[in-house]
XYZ file of C-alpha atoms in Angstrom:
457
model
C -70.244 60.944 9.290
C -71.106 61.815 5.716
C -72.222 58.437 4.357
C -72.421 58.057 0.597
C -71.231 61.514 -0.562
C -67.554 60.896 -1.458
C -66.647 64.587 -1.627
C -67.806 65.124 1.957
C -66.377 61.989 3.520
C -64.091 61.835 6.522
C -60.994 59.636 6.216
C -58.714 58.764 9.120
C -55.146 57.828 8.094
C -53.235 56.001 10.804
C -49.541 55.281 11.341
C -47.036 54.888 14.168
C -43.774 56.788 13.755
C -41.089 55.110 15.879
C -38.356 56.768 17.863
C -34.894 56.040 16.417
C -33.305 53.004 18.061
C -30.469 53.850 20.481
C -31.217 57.575 19.969
C -28.758 57.406 17.088
C -30.001 60.503 15.285
C -29.919 62.842 18.252
C -32.274 65.814 17.717
C -33.061 65.018 14.067
C -36.713 64.132 13.426
C -37.819 61.555 10.848
C -41.555 62.083 10.278
C -43.618 59.418 8.543
C -43.775 60.037 4.805
C -45.745 57.268 3.068
C -48.966 58.027 4.942
C -48.629 61.685 3.975
C -48.239 60.660 0.320
C -51.687 59.078 0.689
C -53.011 62.189 2.431
C -51.736 64.411 -0.397
C -53.333 62.142 -3.004
C -56.736 62.556 -1.396
C -56.370 66.332 -1.208
C -55.172 66.542 -4.828
C -58.157 64.747 -6.353
C -60.657 67.337 -7.655
C -63.495 64.818 -7.275
C -62.803 64.799 -3.525
C -62.700 68.566 -3.057
C -64.661 68.531 0.207
C -63.007 65.510 1.817
C -61.744 65.807 5.390
C -58.649 63.847 6.347
C -57.189 63.317 9.814
C -53.691 61.926 10.345
C -53.537 59.904 13.556
C -49.995 59.232 14.752
C -49.575 58.909 18.512
C -45.897 57.853 18.193
C -46.391 55.293 20.976
C -47.909 51.832 21.467
C -51.133 53.317 22.797
C -53.965 51.156 21.478
C -56.709 52.745 23.581
C -55.531 56.245 22.719
C -55.520 55.457 18.984
C -59.028 54.008 19.134
C -60.487 56.985 20.976
C -58.808 59.544 18.711
C -59.993 57.766 15.563
C -63.565 57.354 16.769
C -63.716 60.976 17.932
C -63.089 62.016 14.327
C -66.141 59.955 13.252
C -64.536 58.636 10.063
C -66.275 57.028 7.111
C -63.084 55.151 6.214
C -59.868 54.241 8.053
C -56.567 53.584 6.297
C -53.593 52.099 8.146
C -49.967 52.216 6.990
C -47.945 49.481 8.694
C -44.320 48.474 9.001
C -42.741 45.665 11.012
C -42.417 47.841 14.110
C -45.973 49.220 14.022
C -47.944 46.129 12.968
C -48.726 44.653 16.429
C -50.079 47.944 17.757
C -52.009 49.035 14.684
C -53.562 45.623 14.087
C -54.715 45.675 17.706
C -56.241 49.101 16.987
C -58.061 47.722 13.936
C -59.439 44.812 15.958
C -60.710 47.206 18.608
C -62.318 49.456 15.995
C -64.105 46.464 14.475
C -65.531 45.623 17.896
C -66.648 49.199 18.565
C -67.881 50.024 15.032
C -68.386 46.772 13.088
C -69.448 48.525 9.855
C -66.473 50.915 9.695
C -64.431 50.052 6.556
C -60.747 49.401 7.273
C -57.982 49.288 4.643
C -54.307 48.439 5.230
C -51.330 49.547 3.150
C -47.607 50.034 3.634
C -44.535 47.774 3.316
C -45.862 45.113 5.720
C -49.400 45.052 4.320
C -49.129 41.715 2.534
C -51.461 38.740 2.684
C -48.611 36.422 3.746
C -47.901 38.705 6.686
C -51.528 38.764 7.827
C -51.597 34.966 7.629
C -49.011 34.771 10.420
C -50.429 33.320 13.623
C -50.491 36.591 15.654
C -52.566 38.374 12.990
C -54.843 35.725 11.539
C -57.674 35.722 10.560
C -57.530 39.096 8.842
C -61.157 38.769 7.747
C -62.233 39.681 11.274
C -60.754 43.177 11.276
C -59.953 44.459 7.759
C -61.756 44.861 4.463
C -58.905 45.278 1.976
C -55.140 45.315 1.519
C -53.196 47.571 -0.830
C -50.130 45.470 -1.674
C -48.534 48.002 -4.020
C -48.395 51.732 -4.611
C -51.465 53.214 -2.972
C -51.704 56.831 -4.121
C -54.242 56.228 -6.889
C -55.924 53.245 -5.234
C -56.895 55.308 -2.182
C -58.548 57.845 -4.489
C -60.625 55.104 -6.094
C -61.602 53.698 -2.709
C -62.610 57.093 -1.328
C -64.858 57.679 -4.368
C -66.780 54.407 -4.076
C -70.542 54.970 -3.811
C -70.595 52.613 -0.824
C -68.043 50.515 1.073
C -69.526 47.108 0.365
C -67.663 43.932 -0.562
C -68.892 44.280 -4.127
C -67.622 47.851 -4.239
C -64.151 46.847 -3.054
C -64.109 44.098 -5.686
C -64.515 46.773 -8.368
C -61.263 48.523 -7.398
C -58.213 47.299 -9.290
C -55.142 46.396 -7.275
C -56.741 45.252 -4.013
C -56.339 42.030 -2.045
C -59.488 41.089 -0.148
C -59.832 38.616 2.736
C -62.526 35.977 2.531
C -63.674 32.807 4.318
C -61.879 30.659 1.724
C -58.741 32.784 1.560
C -57.499 35.892 -0.182
C -58.995 37.216 -3.407
C -57.133 39.621 -5.695
C -59.054 42.076 -7.806
C -58.093 42.931 -11.373
C -54.404 43.735 -11.696
C -53.555 47.408 -11.615
C -50.737 48.630 -13.878
C -47.861 50.588 -12.415
C -48.315 54.353 -12.320
C -46.993 55.330 -15.734
C -46.311 58.986 -15.025
C -44.833 59.371 -11.560
C -45.232 63.152 -11.763
C -48.971 62.541 -11.227
C -48.234 61.574 -7.637
C -49.084 64.436 -5.305
C -46.363 65.836 -3.067
C -47.055 66.157 0.663
C -44.518 68.998 0.706
C -46.474 70.936 -1.917
C -49.620 70.454 0.177
C -47.944 71.618 3.382
C -48.382 68.270 5.129
C -44.788 67.649 6.237
C -43.543 69.175 9.495
C -41.050 72.010 9.239
C -37.544 71.170 10.353
C -37.850 67.405 9.847
C -35.668 65.237 7.627
C -37.021 65.383 4.067
C -37.746 62.360 1.865
C -37.093 62.253 -1.854
C -38.025 59.758 -4.574
C -36.621 59.867 -8.097
C -37.927 56.460 -9.278
C -39.687 53.355 -7.973
C -38.909 49.671 -8.177
C -35.535 47.932 -8.334
C -33.673 46.133 -11.146
C -32.340 43.584 -8.635
C -34.290 40.691 -7.112
C -32.389 39.789 -3.943
C -34.316 37.318 -1.805
C -33.479 38.994 1.504
C -34.804 42.393 0.379
C -38.367 43.690 0.047
C -37.293 45.678 -3.008
C -36.633 42.408 -4.799
C -40.269 41.735 -5.657
C -41.137 45.239 -6.811
C -41.833 45.532 -10.501
C -39.037 47.439 -12.144
C -40.046 50.101 -14.613
C -38.192 52.829 -16.442
C -40.584 55.461 -15.073
C -38.921 58.302 -13.204
C -39.904 61.547 -11.558
C -38.965 64.377 -13.909
C -36.176 66.834 -13.186
C -38.827 69.547 -12.856
C -40.738 67.547 -10.217
C -37.559 66.784 -8.261
C -36.450 70.428 -8.413
C -39.808 71.512 -6.985
C -39.360 69.013 -4.173
C -35.867 70.315 -3.402
C -37.160 73.892 -3.302
C -39.946 72.763 -0.956
C -37.372 71.088 1.303
C -35.595 74.422 1.570
C -38.841 76.142 2.580
C -39.418 73.395 5.151
C -35.903 73.996 6.545
C -35.004 70.309 6.160
C -31.665 69.562 7.880
C -31.104 66.481 5.698
C -32.590 64.690 2.691
C -33.120 60.935 2.723
C -33.239 59.399 -0.753
C -35.888 56.655 -0.708
C -34.757 55.046 -3.961
C -33.387 51.502 -4.001
C -30.069 53.078 -4.960
C -28.665 56.388 -6.117
C -27.233 54.697 -9.216
C -29.749 51.955 -10.046
C -31.717 54.018 -12.566
C -29.470 56.169 -14.735
C -32.320 58.342 -16.007
C -33.511 59.080 -12.481
C -29.971 59.890 -11.365
C -29.488 62.354 -14.187
C -32.833 63.975 -13.412
C -31.697 64.352 -9.799
C -28.417 65.925 -10.840
C -30.163 68.328 -13.212
C -32.762 69.189 -10.556
C -30.062 70.039 -8.067
C -28.285 72.209 -10.613
C -31.517 74.196 -10.812
C -32.309 74.234 -7.094
C -28.912 73.946 -5.435
C -30.447 72.701 -2.193
C -28.387 69.516 -1.903
C -25.281 71.688 -1.595
C -26.859 73.334 1.453
C -27.930 70.225 3.347
C -26.971 66.585 4.001
C -27.915 63.785 1.605
C -28.344 60.218 2.833
C -28.662 57.547 0.163
C -27.929 53.956 -0.766
C -25.570 53.184 -3.642
C -24.851 49.948 -5.494
C -21.052 49.687 -5.555
C -20.260 47.655 -8.679
C -21.826 50.152 -11.083
C -20.417 53.381 -9.669
C -19.478 55.683 -12.558
C -17.405 58.833 -12.756
C -20.580 60.902 -13.013
C -21.782 59.505 -9.678
C -18.488 60.384 -7.998
C -18.571 63.870 -9.531
C -22.124 64.445 -8.287
C -21.197 63.268 -4.788
C -18.205 65.611 -4.710
C -20.166 68.594 -5.928
C -22.893 68.265 -3.282
C -20.731 66.999 -0.403
C -22.929 63.978 0.396
C -22.995 63.206 4.107
C -23.708 59.466 4.010
C -23.873 56.638 1.499
C -24.966 53.150 2.498
C -23.227 50.415 0.498
C -25.004 47.053 0.486
C -22.370 44.352 0.902
C -24.415 41.699 2.777
C -21.736 38.976 2.436
C -18.284 38.621 0.886
C -19.055 35.043 -0.173
C -20.126 34.925 -3.846
C -21.829 31.566 -3.302
C -24.036 33.020 -0.560
C -24.945 36.002 -2.698
C -25.826 33.761 -5.647
C -28.214 31.794 -3.425
C -30.059 35.060 -2.845
C -29.979 36.125 -6.512
C -27.672 38.991 -5.605
C -25.261 40.003 -8.387
C -21.641 40.005 -7.241
C -18.451 41.510 -8.629
C -15.810 41.373 -5.883
C -12.920 43.166 -7.670
C -15.130 46.067 -8.698
C -16.738 46.151 -5.238
C -13.525 46.956 -3.386
C -12.384 49.462 -6.004
C -15.741 51.234 -5.792
C -15.644 51.301 -1.986
C -12.215 52.909 -2.013
C -13.254 55.428 -4.671
C -16.379 56.377 -2.727
C -14.438 56.627 0.536
C -12.196 59.250 -1.031
C -15.129 61.606 -1.660
C -17.667 60.986 1.113
C -18.633 59.087 4.269
C -19.728 55.540 3.480
C -21.083 52.696 5.558
C -20.876 49.050 4.502
C -23.996 47.058 5.344
C -23.852 43.328 6.051
C -26.370 40.789 7.347
C -25.911 38.416 10.265
C -27.685 35.022 10.170
C -28.262 35.199 6.420
C -29.591 31.868 5.131
C -26.921 30.029 3.167
C -24.162 31.615 5.248
C -22.535 30.272 8.431
C -21.205 31.946 11.586
C -17.656 31.396 10.334
C -18.455 32.830 6.924
C -20.163 35.821 8.524
C -17.099 36.561 10.682
C -14.918 36.535 7.582
C -17.270 39.044 5.969
C -17.242 41.253 9.062
C -13.453 41.214 9.362
C -13.080 42.027 5.671
C -15.596 44.887 5.911
C -13.765 46.315 8.931
C -10.512 46.302 6.936
C -11.951 48.707 4.352
C -11.999 52.524 4.681
C -15.634 52.689 5.762
C -17.932 52.485 8.735
C -19.740 49.137 9.030
C -23.285 48.311 10.068
C -24.543 44.788 10.714
C -28.247 43.951 10.568
C -29.903 40.896 12.086
C -31.592 39.087 9.203
C -35.334 39.754 9.011
C -37.875 37.492 7.326
C -39.693 40.340 5.594
C -42.849 40.372 3.467
C -41.995 40.351 -0.239
C -38.601 38.914 0.755
C -37.700 35.789 2.763
C -41.255 35.445 4.070
C -42.426 34.435 0.595
C -39.207 33.939 -1.414
C -37.125 31.713 0.846
C -35.781 28.336 -0.303
C -37.410 25.303 1.363
C -34.049 23.717 2.196
C -33.137 26.718 4.341
C -35.669 25.601 6.997
C -36.173 29.152 8.255
C -37.655 29.744 11.691
C -38.421 33.262 12.847
C -40.240 35.371 15.419
C -43.692 36.102 13.907
C -43.882 39.511 15.623
C -40.414 41.006 15.110
C -39.734 38.861 11.998
C -36.156 38.294 13.174
C -34.636 35.042 11.953
C -34.156 32.623 14.856
C -32.537 29.698 13.038
C -32.034 28.194 9.602
C -29.736 25.749 7.866
C -26.245 26.760 8.934
C -27.442 28.855 11.886
C -28.711 27.223 15.080
C -30.550 29.299 17.683
C -27.455 29.104 19.868
C -25.230 30.326 17.017
C -27.545 33.267 16.368
C -27.546 34.199 20.065
C -23.749 33.922 20.312
C -23.284 36.069 17.219
C -25.607 38.758 18.573
C -23.704 38.857 21.870
C -20.374 38.960 20.060
C -21.523 41.787 17.801
C -22.702 43.864 20.732
C -19.411 43.431 22.565
C -17.285 44.154 19.488
C -19.309 47.184 18.409
C -19.215 48.835 21.826
C -15.521 48.038 22.278
C -14.820 49.710 18.921
C -16.684 52.855 19.944
C -19.782 51.999 17.914
C -23.407 51.476 18.884
C -25.703 48.529 19.511
C -29.381 48.694 18.661
C -31.943 45.953 19.146
C -31.375 44.434 15.716
C -28.275 46.246 14.406
C -24.705 47.002 15.396
C -22.488 49.781 14.037
C -18.702 50.114 13.855
C -16.972 53.432 13.141
C -14.445 53.745 10.380
C -11.128 52.383 11.590
C -8.889 55.240 10.459
C -11.034 58.316 10.257
C -9.981 60.983 7.835
C -11.159 64.522 8.423
C -14.344 64.840 6.325
C -14.803 67.861 4.123
C -18.157 68.486 5.787
C -19.960 67.075 8.850
C -21.036 63.469 8.773
C -24.682 62.744 9.511
C -23.820 61.765 13.088
C -21.957 65.038 13.601
C -24.863 66.947 12.104
C -27.184 65.170 14.538
C -25.143 66.462 17.437
C -23.470 63.168 18.270
């Protein structure tokens, strides 16, 4: 251990990459990306030129194995990146580390790293096993933390953008502004941190202009900041060198930031890589433009997810979701003519009913698209903190799956899950633990392989 010399410190970054549910992706590998963004940020900081970073990802719920591997590295600081699926295991690891090395500083980040999440009964009190939460973008915050002269409470309080646990509750340090120039964010591909042959991840902007209650994106501050066309082109060229079989667009939507979309299109004109691989992305249907359709045709996109959620405008309004039904169907049909699309809907959505959900499902299945149903989750930054009191939501505090709410009894939720499994399998689709997929009813011959075909399905 290197103590107080920041440039010589040892930092362990910890995550748990899950195996795809129902083996849906076949041989395709989806490596963890967010934790490697943090890794790249540490390596890119000239003030941390001598820092040593270990990525610990055992890809299994192996608490003892995680603890031993982390301690063997003798870190000065441990950073965890958690999601719904990894939280129980990684929080157990943090608790064990605190028992074995009480003075070891522990910081949590990632989509589930929110104070409201750590207040849930299985994880409380957070004060006993962590020192700080990063509840937003962490690339610059981790640099500031790593450069602290010491890892004391007072030192953490000096870092903007942290949430700190205390005996009387959570304390937030001075607000940190959004990263103004996204091109400052270091690329894990440029630093050689991403595995060769894995699915690549691309960002062109951050935030979301929508504020849907059921979605974690809904609380993210929306800015006009984008990654430049030059940055995106460099990423695409790096994906080619990494032999990426597919590119997953991490943005809230391909068409939700027009500047970012145009940068992406220009970047691909320079690189050309998206014509050589498969692009998976989300798209918001009611604002599809001719330029989006032209871009999709020119690259031969393999998959577009279309967020439908419900066909009931009243339900969508309850969740602050904009709705435009006539434009929705026209956009779906236009998209279906140029690529493979999948409509996404939510079962057990508060404000809906089992009958209303079945109408949505039947309508979705009538359209020229595959359909995927998700069991409603009570996610941090979404229904966990932005629900309506009258919905009376009850949920599993570990999986965060909704168990009941106004309009949905526990029995109704269970019946709907059983019905979805039976219908999906009977239609030749798949059933995961919390999702069900239905193939397109009348398949046309695609101009290029779909993502399932590319995965060897």
